[in-house]
Amino acid sequence: MKNTLKILSIISLVLFFLCSCQTTRPIKKLEKQAIKPAQQEQYSAHDYITDGFGYVKKRQLAEAIICFSKAIELEPENPYAYGFRGNAYNDFGKIDKALPDLNKAIELDPDNLFAYSSRGKVLFKKNKIDLAISDLNKAIEIDPDKDIIYNYRGMVYMRTGQIDEAVPDFSKAIDLNADQELYYRNRGAAYVKKGLFDESISDFTRAIELDPNNGFAYHLRGDAHINKGEIDEAIIDLSRAIELIPYNARNLFNRGDEFISIDDAVFDYNNALELDRYNATRYIARSKAYFIKGLIDEQISDLSRAIELDPNSSLIYNLRGTAHSIKRQYEAAISDYSKLINLDPDNPEYYSQRGNAYVALKKLEEANYDFNRAIELSSDSVSAYSNRGNMYMIKRQYEAAISDFSKVINLNPNKPNYYIQRGYAYKGIKKMEEAIYDFNRAIELDPKDYIARSQLAWLLATCPDKKYRDGIKAIEHAEKLVEFNKNPARLDTLAAAYAEAGRFEDAVKTQEIAIDILKKEGSSADKIAIYLERLDFYKENKPWRDK
């Protein structure tokens, strides 16, 4: 018995690594079938465990469980038989059966490293984090030189947001085994969480050196490059990750449960659908890099490929719908948003987004339905009220727009854009005092908001009602506008402010500069004509008045 336990102690951690992919063959059915070793009465518990270990290596977990059960029948006090069967149950997806076996293994052998490690995995799956970490701590106490245990504890810390605790564990695993690429990958992922992108790229690079055909490391390094703004490098890495998808899909089945990293630990490798979903994320990642570079066609192409792999992903349809909208491909955007609504009919944001696409196509009735539906689903939907308010502005239903924008401001009183929107609506019904208040409030919230400052300066300079005009304040706001950007529109506003203050010579000079820029930019004759009309007013010492 002692010799048996000694041999089993050597192979126990190896088994811990190997169990990952479950067989689809039911255990009860297999129990009725003849397993060759069971027919030989001279077989010992050790023989059954050895055979069970062989089945585990072949990923035939149901057969392995039967062998371990036979070993327990022969030696009901054998801790390794319980430990192995518990671990096999865990990887077979029968967690509730796994835990009693692992508890029994520890009861029989309080220093059973394998049982503590395996029970830590089970407890983590049951979301009993403190107990899982306690078991992994005990495993490390029993043998402080097992790199794989540090790696797994680091993963538990990572998945629970304890990044500062995870990094030392991954580093310790690397110290103990510097040739295991996944440890570098995991530590690199932890560095990303900490915002240490140079360190993460260094770790992902080392992982690639150790396994040049592992797409996971390329994927992660590509994401890190995106975070650093290194988009060209990101596209190269993410493209390589996509090329390696078939390799990874094949080789996932050849890795044990502990030889996994944070990025690929979240799904069942034996499930082709989950593999497709993971592979779709690589196209999504590259699509983000294309978006940052303004390569929207390429972004749409990658998202379309991702949808082929994961046709029920709301995220991908949402991203592609937005990309279509950027390209002004509104019919295609509506199609994507409609798919989103089919997938999740109770999400108000999807109706709001589709409503915006309808607005762009001037299909206001359809847009109105979508915005109303979004508000029905969520009476606190800021985007729905804001978007419906903008639609009312197009329809010149200013009172309705003001009502919606006021609701938005009540929900989110610290965003300048909402005050600007309401200020426009107040201007539409000639409530200048309220408009001035809203533009001023927007500037208070963001002194660099050029839209609010431009609108306020223009109103103060050109309002038909004298009591709202103030040339000095208009100049103050307009001069701040041109400090950073002397574009024609801002110069036009400054010229109007100068004219209102009686500084007609300055108004003429400023307006002439604006017109020269327009001509150099190749602006339309109609637009230039408007600027020339105002210039004529200033030359005659007349201020401009809005109509």
Coordinates of C-alpha atoms in Angstrom, one line a residue:
M1 CA 0.0 0.0 0.0
K2 CA 2.8 2.4 0.9
N3 CA 4.5 1.8 -2.4
T4 CA 1.3 2.4 -4.2
L5 CA 0.7 5.7 -2.5
K6 CA 4.3 6.8 -3.2
I7 CA 3.8 6.1 -6.9
L8 CA 0.4 7.8 -6.9
S9 CA 1.8 10.9 -5.2
I10 CA 4.2 11.3 -8.2
I11 CA 1.5 11.2 -10.8
S12 CA -1.2 13.0 -8.9
L13 CA -0.4 16.5 -10.0
V14 CA 0.1 15.3 -13.6
L15 CA -3.5 14.2 -13.5
F16 CA -4.5 17.5 -12.1
F17 CA -3.1 19.1 -15.3
L18 CA -4.7 16.7 -17.8
C19 CA -8.4 16.6 -16.9
S20 CA -10.2 19.1 -19.0
C21 CA -12.3 17.8 -21.8
Q22 CA -15.4 15.7 -21.0
T23 CA -16.5 12.6 -22.8
T24 CA -20.1 12.6 -24.0
R25 CA -20.6 9.0 -23.1
P26 CA -22.9 8.5 -20.1
I27 CA -21.3 6.8 -17.1
K28 CA -24.3 4.5 -16.3
K29 CA -24.3 3.2 -19.8
L30 CA -20.6 2.5 -19.7
E31 CA -20.9 0.7 -16.4
K32 CA -23.0 -1.9 -18.2
Q33 CA -20.3 -2.3 -20.8
A34 CA -17.3 -4.6 -20.3
I35 CA -14.1 -2.6 -19.4
K36 CA -11.3 -5.0 -19.9
P37 CA -9.5 -4.6 -16.6
A38 CA -12.7 -5.2 -14.7
Q39 CA -12.9 -8.7 -16.0
Q40 CA -9.5 -9.6 -14.4
E41 CA -10.0 -10.6 -10.8
Q42 CA -6.3 -10.2 -10.0
Y43 CA -6.6 -6.4 -10.7
S44 CA -5.6 -4.3 -7.7
A45 CA -6.7 -0.8 -6.7
H46 CA -3.4 0.5 -8.1
D47 CA -4.1 -1.2 -11.4
Y48 CA -7.5 0.4 -11.7
I49 CA -6.1 3.8 -10.8
T50 CA -3.4 3.3 -13.4
D51 CA -6.0 2.4 -16.1
G52 CA -8.2 5.3 -14.9
F53 CA -5.2 7.6 -15.4
G54 CA -4.8 6.3 -18.9
Y55 CA -8.4 7.1 -19.7
V56 CA -7.9 10.6 -18.4
K57 CA -5.0 11.1 -20.7
K58 CA -7.3 10.0 -23.6
R59 CA -10.0 12.4 -22.3
Q60 CA -12.3 9.5 -21.6
L61 CA -13.5 10.8 -18.3
A62 CA -16.5 8.5 -17.9
E63 CA -14.3 5.4 -18.2
A64 CA -11.8 6.9 -15.8
I65 CA -14.5 7.5 -13.2
I66 CA -15.6 3.9 -13.4
C67 CA -12.0 2.7 -12.9
F68 CA -11.5 5.0 -9.9
S69 CA -14.8 3.7 -8.5
K70 CA -13.5 0.2 -8.8
A71 CA -10.3 1.2 -7.0
I72 CA -12.4 2.6 -4.1
E73 CA -14.4 -0.6 -3.9
L74 CA -11.2 -2.5 -3.4
E75 CA -9.5 0.1 -1.1
P76 CA -12.2 2.3 0.5
E77 CA -9.5 4.2 2.4
N78 CA -7.3 5.1 -0.6
P79 CA -7.2 8.9 -0.7
Y80 CA -5.8 9.1 -4.2
A81 CA -8.7 7.1 -5.6
Y82 CA -11.1 9.6 -4.1
G83 CA -9.0 12.5 -5.2
F84 CA -8.7 11.3 -8.8
R85 CA -12.4 10.5 -9.1
G86 CA -13.3 13.9 -7.6
N87 CA -11.1 15.7 -10.1
A88 CA -12.6 13.6 -12.9
Y89 CA -16.1 14.4 -11.8
N90 CA -15.2 18.1 -11.7
D91 CA -14.0 18.0 -15.3
F92 CA -17.0 15.9 -16.3
G93 CA -19.1 18.8 -15.1
K94 CA -20.5 17.0 -12.0
I95 CA -19.3 19.4 -9.4
D96 CA -21.7 18.2 -6.7
K97 CA -20.2 14.7 -7.0
A98 CA -16.7 16.0 -7.1
L99 CA -16.7 17.8 -3.8
P100 CA -17.6 14.9 -1.5
D101 CA -14.8 12.8 -3.1
L102 CA -12.2 15.5 -2.6
N103 CA -13.4 16.1 1.0
K104 CA -13.0 12.4 1.6
A105 CA -9.5 12.4 0.1
I106 CA -8.4 15.2 2.4
E107 CA -10.0 13.5 5.4
L108 CA -8.0 10.3 4.6
D109 CA -4.8 12.3 3.9
P110 CA -4.7 15.8 5.4
D111 CA -1.5 16.5 3.4
N112 CA -2.9 15.5 0.0
L113 CA -1.6 18.2 -2.3
F114 CA -3.6 17.0 -5.2
A115 CA -6.9 16.9 -3.3
Y116 CA -6.4 20.5 -2.0
S117 CA -5.6 21.7 -5.5
S118 CA -8.5 20.0 -7.0
R119 CA -10.9 21.1 -4.3
G120 CA -9.7 24.7 -4.8
K121 CA -10.8 24.4 -8.4
V122 CA -14.2 23.1 -7.5
L123 CA -14.8 25.7 -4.8
F124 CA -13.8 28.4 -7.3
K125 CA -16.4 27.1 -9.8
K126 CA -19.0 27.2 -7.0
N127 CA -18.0 30.9 -6.4
K128 CA -16.7 30.1 -2.9
I129 CA -13.7 32.3 -3.5
D130 CA -12.3 32.5 0.1
L131 CA -12.5 28.8 0.5
A132 CA -10.9 28.2 -2.9
I133 CA -8.0 30.4 -2.0
S134 CA -7.7 28.8 1.4
D135 CA -7.3 25.4 -0.3
L136 CA -4.8 26.7 -2.7
N137 CA -2.9 28.3 0.1
K138 CA -2.8 24.9 1.9
A139 CA -1.5 23.2 -1.3
I140 CA 1.3 25.7 -1.5
E141 CA 2.1 25.2 2.2
I142 CA 2.4 21.5 1.5
D143 CA 4.7 22.0 -1.5
P144 CA 5.8 25.6 -2.1
D145 CA 7.6 24.6 -5.3
K146 CA 4.6 23.7 -7.5
D147 CA 4.5 26.4 -10.2
I148 CA 1.1 25.3 -11.5
I149 CA -0.6 26.0 -8.1
Y150 CA 0.7 29.5 -8.0
N151 CA -0.6 30.0 -11.6
Y152 CA -4.0 28.8 -10.6
R153 CA -4.2 30.9 -7.5
G154 CA -3.2 33.9 -9.6
M155 CA -6.0 33.1 -12.0
V156 CA -8.5 33.0 -9.1
Y157 CA -7.2 36.4 -7.9
M158 CA -7.5 37.8 -11.4
R159 CA -11.0 36.6 -12.0
T160 CA -12.0 38.2 -8.7
G161 CA -10.3 41.5 -9.4
Q162 CA -7.5 41.1 -6.9
I163 CA -4.8 42.1 -9.4
D164 CA -2.1 43.1 -6.9
E165 CA -2.3 39.6 -5.4
A166 CA -2.3 37.9 -8.8
V167 CA 0.9 39.4 -10.2
P168 CA 3.2 38.0 -7.5
D169 CA 1.7 34.5 -8.0
F170 CA 2.3 34.6 -11.7
S171 CA 5.8 35.9 -11.1
K172 CA 6.5 33.0 -8.7
A173 CA 5.2 30.5 -11.2
I174 CA 7.6 32.0 -13.7
D175 CA 10.5 31.8 -11.2
L176 CA 9.7 28.1 -10.7
N177 CA 9.2 27.3 -14.4
A178 CA 10.4 30.0 -16.8
D179 CA 9.6 28.0 -19.9
Q180 CA 5.8 27.9 -19.6
E181 CA 4.3 30.5 -21.9
L182 CA 0.9 30.7 -20.3
Y183 CA 2.5 32.1 -17.1
Y184 CA 3.8 35.0 -19.1
R185 CA 0.5 35.4 -20.8
N186 CA -1.4 35.4 -17.5
R187 CA 1.0 37.9 -15.9
G188 CA 0.8 40.1 -19.0
A189 CA -3.0 40.1 -18.7
A190 CA -2.6 41.2 -15.1
Y191 CA -0.3 44.0 -16.1
V192 CA -2.9 45.1 -18.6
K193 CA -5.5 45.4 -15.8
K194 CA -3.0 47.6 -13.9
G195 CA -2.4 49.8 -17.0
L196 CA 1.2 48.6 -17.3
F197 CA 1.2 48.1 -21.0
D198 CA 4.9 48.1 -21.7
E199 CA 5.3 45.3 -19.1
S200 CA 2.4 43.4 -20.5
I201 CA 3.8 43.6 -24.1
S202 CA 7.1 42.3 -22.8
D203 CA 5.4 39.3 -21.2
F204 CA 3.2 38.6 -24.3
T205 CA 6.4 38.8 -26.4
R206 CA 8.1 36.2 -24.2
A207 CA 5.0 34.0 -24.5
I208 CA 5.2 34.2 -28.3
E209 CA 8.9 33.4 -28.2
L210 CA 8.1 30.2 -26.3
D211 CA 5.2 29.3 -28.5
P212 CA 5.2 31.2 -31.8
N213 CA 2.0 29.5 -33.0
N214 CA -0.2 30.4 -30.0
G215 CA -2.7 32.9 -31.2
F216 CA -3.8 33.8 -27.7
A217 CA -0.6 35.7 -27.0
Y218 CA -0.8 37.6 -30.3
H219 CA -4.4 38.5 -29.5
L220 CA -3.5 39.8 -26.1
R221 CA -0.4 41.7 -27.3
G222 CA -2.6 43.3 -30.0
D223 CA -5.0 44.5 -27.4
A224 CA -2.1 46.0 -25.4
H225 CA -0.9 47.8 -28.5
I226 CA -4.3 49.3 -28.9
N227 CA -4.2 50.5 -25.4
K228 CA -0.9 52.2 -26.1
G229 CA -2.2 53.7 -29.3
E230 CA 0.1 51.6 -31.4
I231 CA -2.5 50.7 -33.9
D232 CA -0.3 49.4 -36.8
E233 CA 1.4 47.0 -34.4
A234 CA -2.0 46.0 -33.1
I235 CA -3.4 45.2 -36.5
I236 CA -0.3 43.0 -37.3
D237 CA -0.7 41.0 -34.1
L238 CA -4.4 40.6 -34.3
S239 CA -4.1 39.5 -37.9
R240 CA -1.6 36.9 -36.9
A241 CA -4.0 35.8 -34.1
I242 CA -6.7 35.3 -36.7
E243 CA -4.4 33.3 -38.9
L244 CA -3.7 31.0 -36.0
I245 CA -7.3 30.3 -35.2
P246 CA -7.4 26.8 -36.8
Y247 CA -4.2 25.9 -34.9
N248 CA -5.6 27.0 -31.6
A249 CA -8.9 25.2 -32.2
R250 CA -7.1 22.0 -32.8
N251 CA -4.7 22.3 -29.9
L252 CA -7.2 23.3 -27.3
F253 CA -8.1 19.7 -27.0
N254 CA -4.5 18.7 -26.2
R255 CA -4.1 20.8 -23.1
G256 CA -5.0 20.1 -19.5
D257 CA -7.4 22.2 -17.4
E258 CA -4.5 23.9 -15.5
F259 CA -2.6 24.6 -18.7
I260 CA -5.0 27.4 -19.5
S261 CA -4.8 31.2 -19.2
I262 CA -7.3 33.8 -18.0
D263 CA -8.3 34.7 -21.5
D264 CA -9.3 31.1 -22.5
A265 CA -10.4 29.7 -19.2
V266 CA -13.9 30.9 -19.6
F267 CA -15.3 28.4 -22.0
D268 CA -15.6 24.7 -22.6
Y269 CA -13.0 23.6 -25.2
N270 CA -15.1 20.6 -26.1
N271 CA -17.8 22.9 -27.4
A272 CA -17.4 24.0 -31.0
L273 CA -19.8 26.9 -30.6
E274 CA -17.8 28.3 -27.7
L275 CA -14.7 28.0 -29.9
D276 CA -16.3 30.0 -32.6
R277 CA -17.4 32.6 -30.1
Y278 CA -13.9 33.0 -28.8
N279 CA -12.5 33.2 -32.3
A280 CA -15.0 35.9 -33.1
T281 CA -13.4 38.1 -30.4
R282 CA -10.2 38.2 -32.5
Y283 CA -12.1 39.8 -35.4
I284 CA -13.8 42.2 -32.9
A285 CA -10.4 43.2 -31.5
R286 CA -8.9 43.9 -34.9
S287 CA -12.1 45.8 -35.9
K288 CA -11.5 48.2 -33.0
A289 CA -8.0 48.8 -34.3
Y290 CA -9.4 49.5 -37.8
F291 CA -11.9 51.9 -36.3
I292 CA -9.2 53.9 -34.5
K293 CA -7.4 54.3 -37.8
G294 CA -10.6 55.3 -39.5
L295 CA -10.7 52.2 -41.7
I296 CA -14.4 51.7 -41.4
D297 CA -14.8 49.4 -44.4
E298 CA -12.2 47.0 -42.9
Q299 CA -13.9 47.3 -39.5
I300 CA -17.2 46.3 -41.1
S301 CA -15.6 43.4 -42.9
D302 CA -14.1 42.0 -39.6
L303 CA -17.4 42.4 -37.8
S304 CA -19.2 40.6 -40.6
R305 CA -16.8 37.7 -40.2
A306 CA -17.3 37.8 -36.4
I307 CA -21.0 37.6 -37.0
E308 CA -20.6 34.5 -39.1
L309 CA -18.7 32.9 -36.2
D310 CA -21.1 34.1 -33.5
P311 CA -24.5 35.0 -35.2
N312 CA -26.3 35.8 -31.9
S313 CA -23.9 38.3 -30.4
S314 CA -25.6 41.6 -29.6
L315 CA -22.2 43.2 -29.2
I316 CA -21.1 42.5 -32.7
Y317 CA -24.4 43.7 -34.3
N318 CA -24.2 46.8 -32.2
L319 CA -20.6 47.6 -33.3
R320 CA -21.4 46.9 -37.0
G321 CA -24.6 49.0 -36.8
T322 CA -22.6 51.9 -35.5
A323 CA -20.0 51.4 -38.2
H324 CA -22.7 51.5 -40.9
S325 CA -24.0 54.7 -39.4
I326 CA -20.6 56.3 -39.5
K327 CA -20.5 55.4 -43.2
R328 CA -24.0 56.8 -43.6
Q329 CA -25.2 53.3 -44.6
Y330 CA -28.4 53.8 -42.6
E331 CA -30.4 51.0 -44.2
A332 CA -27.7 48.5 -43.2
A333 CA -27.5 50.1 -39.8
I334 CA -31.3 49.7 -39.3
S335 CA -31.0 46.0 -40.3
D336 CA -28.3 45.5 -37.6
Y337 CA -30.3 47.4 -35.0
S338 CA -33.4 45.4 -35.9
K339 CA -31.4 42.2 -35.4
L340 CA -30.3 43.5 -32.0
I341 CA -34.0 44.2 -31.1
N342 CA -34.9 40.6 -32.1
L343 CA -32.1 39.3 -29.9
D344 CA -33.0 41.6 -27.0
P345 CA -36.4 43.2 -27.4
D346 CA -36.4 44.8 -24.0
N347 CA -33.2 46.9 -24.4
P348 CA -34.2 50.6 -24.8
E349 CA -30.8 51.6 -26.2
Y350 CA -31.3 49.5 -29.3
Y351 CA -34.6 51.2 -30.2
S352 CA -32.9 54.6 -29.6
Q353 CA -30.1 53.7 -31.9
R354 CA -32.4 52.5 -34.6
G355 CA -34.5 55.6 -34.2
N356 CA -31.4 57.7 -34.9
A357 CA -30.8 55.8 -38.2
Y358 CA -34.5 56.4 -39.1
V359 CA -34.0 60.1 -38.4
A360 CA -31.0 60.2 -40.8
L361 CA -33.3 58.8 -43.5
K362 CA -36.0 61.3 -42.6
K363 CA -38.3 58.5 -41.6
L364 CA -39.5 60.4 -38.6
E365 CA -42.6 58.4 -37.9
E366 CA -40.6 55.2 -37.6
A367 CA -38.0 57.1 -35.5
N368 CA -40.8 58.5 -33.2
Y369 CA -42.1 54.9 -32.6
D370 CA -38.6 53.7 -31.6
F371 CA -37.9 56.6 -29.3
N372 CA -41.3 56.2 -27.6
R373 CA -40.7 52.5 -27.3
A374 CA -37.3 53.1 -25.7
I375 CA -38.9 55.5 -23.2
E376 CA -41.6 52.9 -22.4
L377 CA -39.0 50.4 -21.6
S378 CA -36.9 52.8 -19.6
S379 CA -38.4 56.1 -18.3
D380 CA -34.9 57.2 -17.3
S381 CA -33.3 56.6 -20.7
V382 CA -31.2 59.7 -21.3
S383 CA -30.3 58.8 -24.9
A384 CA -34.0 58.2 -25.8
Y385 CA -35.2 61.6 -24.5
S386 CA -32.2 63.3 -26.0
N387 CA -32.6 61.7 -29.4
R388 CA -36.4 62.3 -29.4
G389 CA -35.7 65.9 -28.5
N390 CA -33.4 66.2 -31.5
M391 CA -36.1 64.7 -33.7
Y392 CA -38.6 67.3 -32.4
M393 CA -36.1 70.0 -33.4
I394 CA -36.1 68.7 -37.0
K395 CA -39.9 68.8 -36.9
R396 CA -39.7 72.3 -35.4
Q397 CA -41.7 71.2 -32.4
Y398 CA -39.7 73.2 -30.0
E399 CA -41.9 73.0 -27.0
A400 CA -41.8 69.2 -27.2
A401 CA -38.1 69.3 -27.7
I402 CA -37.7 71.6 -24.6
S403 CA -39.7 69.1 -22.5
D404 CA -37.5 66.2 -23.5
F405 CA -34.2 68.1 -23.0
S406 CA -35.4 69.3 -19.6
K407 CA -36.1 65.7 -18.7
V408 CA -32.5 64.8 -19.8
I409 CA -31.1 67.6 -17.7
N410 CA -33.0 66.4 -14.7
L411 CA -31.5 62.9 -15.2
N412 CA -28.0 64.2 -16.0
P413 CA -27.5 67.8 -14.9
N414 CA -23.8 68.0 -15.5
K415 CA -23.4 67.4 -19.2
P416 CA -23.0 70.6 -21.2
N417 CA -24.4 69.2 -24.5
Y418 CA -27.9 68.8 -23.0
Y419 CA -28.0 72.5 -22.1
I420 CA -26.8 73.4 -25.6
Q421 CA -29.6 71.3 -27.1
R422 CA -32.2 73.0 -24.9
G423 CA -30.7 76.4 -25.7
Y424 CA -31.2 75.8 -29.4
A425 CA -34.8 74.9 -28.7
Y426 CA -35.4 78.1 -26.7
K427 CA -33.9 80.1 -29.5
G428 CA -36.4 78.4 -31.8
I429 CA -39.3 79.9 -29.9
K430 CA -37.5 83.2 -29.3
K431 CA -37.0 82.7 -25.6
M432 CA -33.6 84.3 -25.6
E433 CA -33.2 84.7 -21.9
E434 CA -33.6 81.0 -21.3
A435 CA -31.3 80.3 -24.2
I436 CA -28.6 82.6 -22.8
Y437 CA -28.9 80.8 -19.5
D438 CA -28.5 77.4 -21.0
F439 CA -25.4 78.4 -23.1
N440 CA -23.8 80.0 -20.0
R441 CA -24.5 76.9 -17.9
A442 CA -22.9 74.7 -20.6
I443 CA -19.8 77.0 -20.5
E444 CA -19.7 76.8 -16.7
L445 CA -19.7 73.0 -16.9
D446 CA -17.0 73.0 -19.6
P447 CA -15.2 76.3 -20.3
K448 CA -13.6 74.7 -23.4
D449 CA -17.0 73.8 -25.0
Y450 CA -16.7 75.8 -28.2
I451 CA -20.2 75.0 -29.4
A452 CA -21.8 76.7 -26.3
R453 CA -19.4 79.6 -26.5
S454 CA -20.0 80.1 -30.2
Q455 CA -23.8 80.0 -29.8
L456 CA -23.7 82.4 -27.0
A457 CA -21.3 84.8 -28.7
W458 CA -23.5 84.8 -31.9
L459 CA -26.7 85.4 -29.9
L460 CA -25.2 88.3 -27.9
A461 CA -23.9 89.8 -31.2
T462 CA -26.8 89.3 -33.6
C463 CA -30.0 88.9 -31.6
P464 CA -32.8 91.1 -33.1
D465 CA -34.0 92.0 -29.6
K466 CA -31.7 94.8 -28.3
K467 CA -32.1 93.9 -24.6
Y468 CA -30.3 90.6 -25.2
R469 CA -27.3 91.9 -27.2
D470 CA -24.0 92.6 -25.5
G471 CA -21.1 93.3 -27.9
I472 CA -18.4 93.3 -25.2
K473 CA -19.4 89.9 -23.9
A474 CA -19.8 88.6 -27.4
I475 CA -16.2 89.7 -28.2
E476 CA -14.9 88.1 -25.0
H477 CA -16.4 84.7 -26.0
A478 CA -15.6 85.0 -29.7
E479 CA -11.9 85.8 -29.0
K480 CA -11.6 82.7 -26.8
L481 CA -13.0 80.7 -29.7
V482 CA -10.3 81.8 -32.1
E483 CA -7.4 81.4 -29.6
F484 CA -7.3 77.7 -30.5
N485 CA -8.8 77.6 -34.0
K486 CA -9.2 80.4 -36.5
N487 CA -11.7 78.6 -38.7
P488 CA -14.1 80.6 -40.9
A489 CA -17.1 80.0 -38.7
R490 CA -15.4 81.3 -35.5
L491 CA -13.9 84.3 -37.4
D492 CA -17.4 85.0 -38.7
T493 CA -18.7 85.0 -35.1
L494 CA -15.9 87.3 -34.0
A495 CA -16.5 89.7 -36.9
A496 CA -20.2 89.9 -35.9
A497 CA -19.2 90.6 -32.3
Y498 CA -16.8 93.4 -33.3
A499 CA -19.6 95.0 -35.4
E500 CA -22.0 94.9 -32.5
A501 CA -19.5 96.7 -30.4
G502 CA -19.0 99.3 -33.1
R503 CA -15.5 98.1 -34.1
F504 CA -16.3 97.9 -37.8
E505 CA -12.8 98.1 -39.1
D506 CA -11.9 95.0 -37.0
A507 CA -15.1 93.4 -38.2
V508 CA -14.2 94.0 -41.9
K509 CA -10.6 92.6 -41.5
T510 CA -11.8 89.6 -39.6
Q511 CA -14.6 88.8 -42.1
E512 CA -12.2 89.2 -45.1
I513 CA -9.8 86.6 -43.4
A514 CA -12.7 84.2 -43.0
I515 CA -13.7 84.6 -46.7
D516 CA -10.1 84.0 -47.9
I517 CA -10.0 80.8 -45.9
L518 CA -13.3 79.7 -47.4
K519 CA -12.1 80.3 -50.9
K520 CA -8.8 78.3 -50.2
E521 CA -10.9 75.5 -48.8
G522 CA -13.0 75.4 -52.0
S523 CA -16.3 76.2 -50.1
S524 CA -19.5 76.5 -52.1
A525 CA -20.4 79.8 -53.7
D526 CA -23.6 80.0 -51.7
K527 CA -21.7 79.8 -48.4
I528 CA -19.2 82.4 -49.5
A529 CA -22.1 84.6 -50.6
I530 CA -23.5 84.6 -47.0
Y531 CA -20.1 85.8 -45.7
L532 CA -19.9 88.4 -48.4
E533 CA -23.3 89.8 -47.5
R534 CA -22.3 90.3 -43.9
L535 CA -19.0 91.9 -45.0
D536 CA -21.0 94.4 -47.0
F537 CA -22.9 95.3 -43.8
Y538 CA -19.7 95.9 -41.8
K539 CA -18.3 98.0 -44.6
E540 CA -21.4 100.2 -44.3
N541 CA -20.9 100.3 -40.5
K542 CA -23.9 98.2 -39.9
P543 CA -24.0 95.2 -37.4
W544 CA -25.5 92.0 -38.5
R545 CA -28.9 90.9 -37.2
D546 CA -30.2 87.3 -37.2
K547 CA -33.5 86.8 -38.9

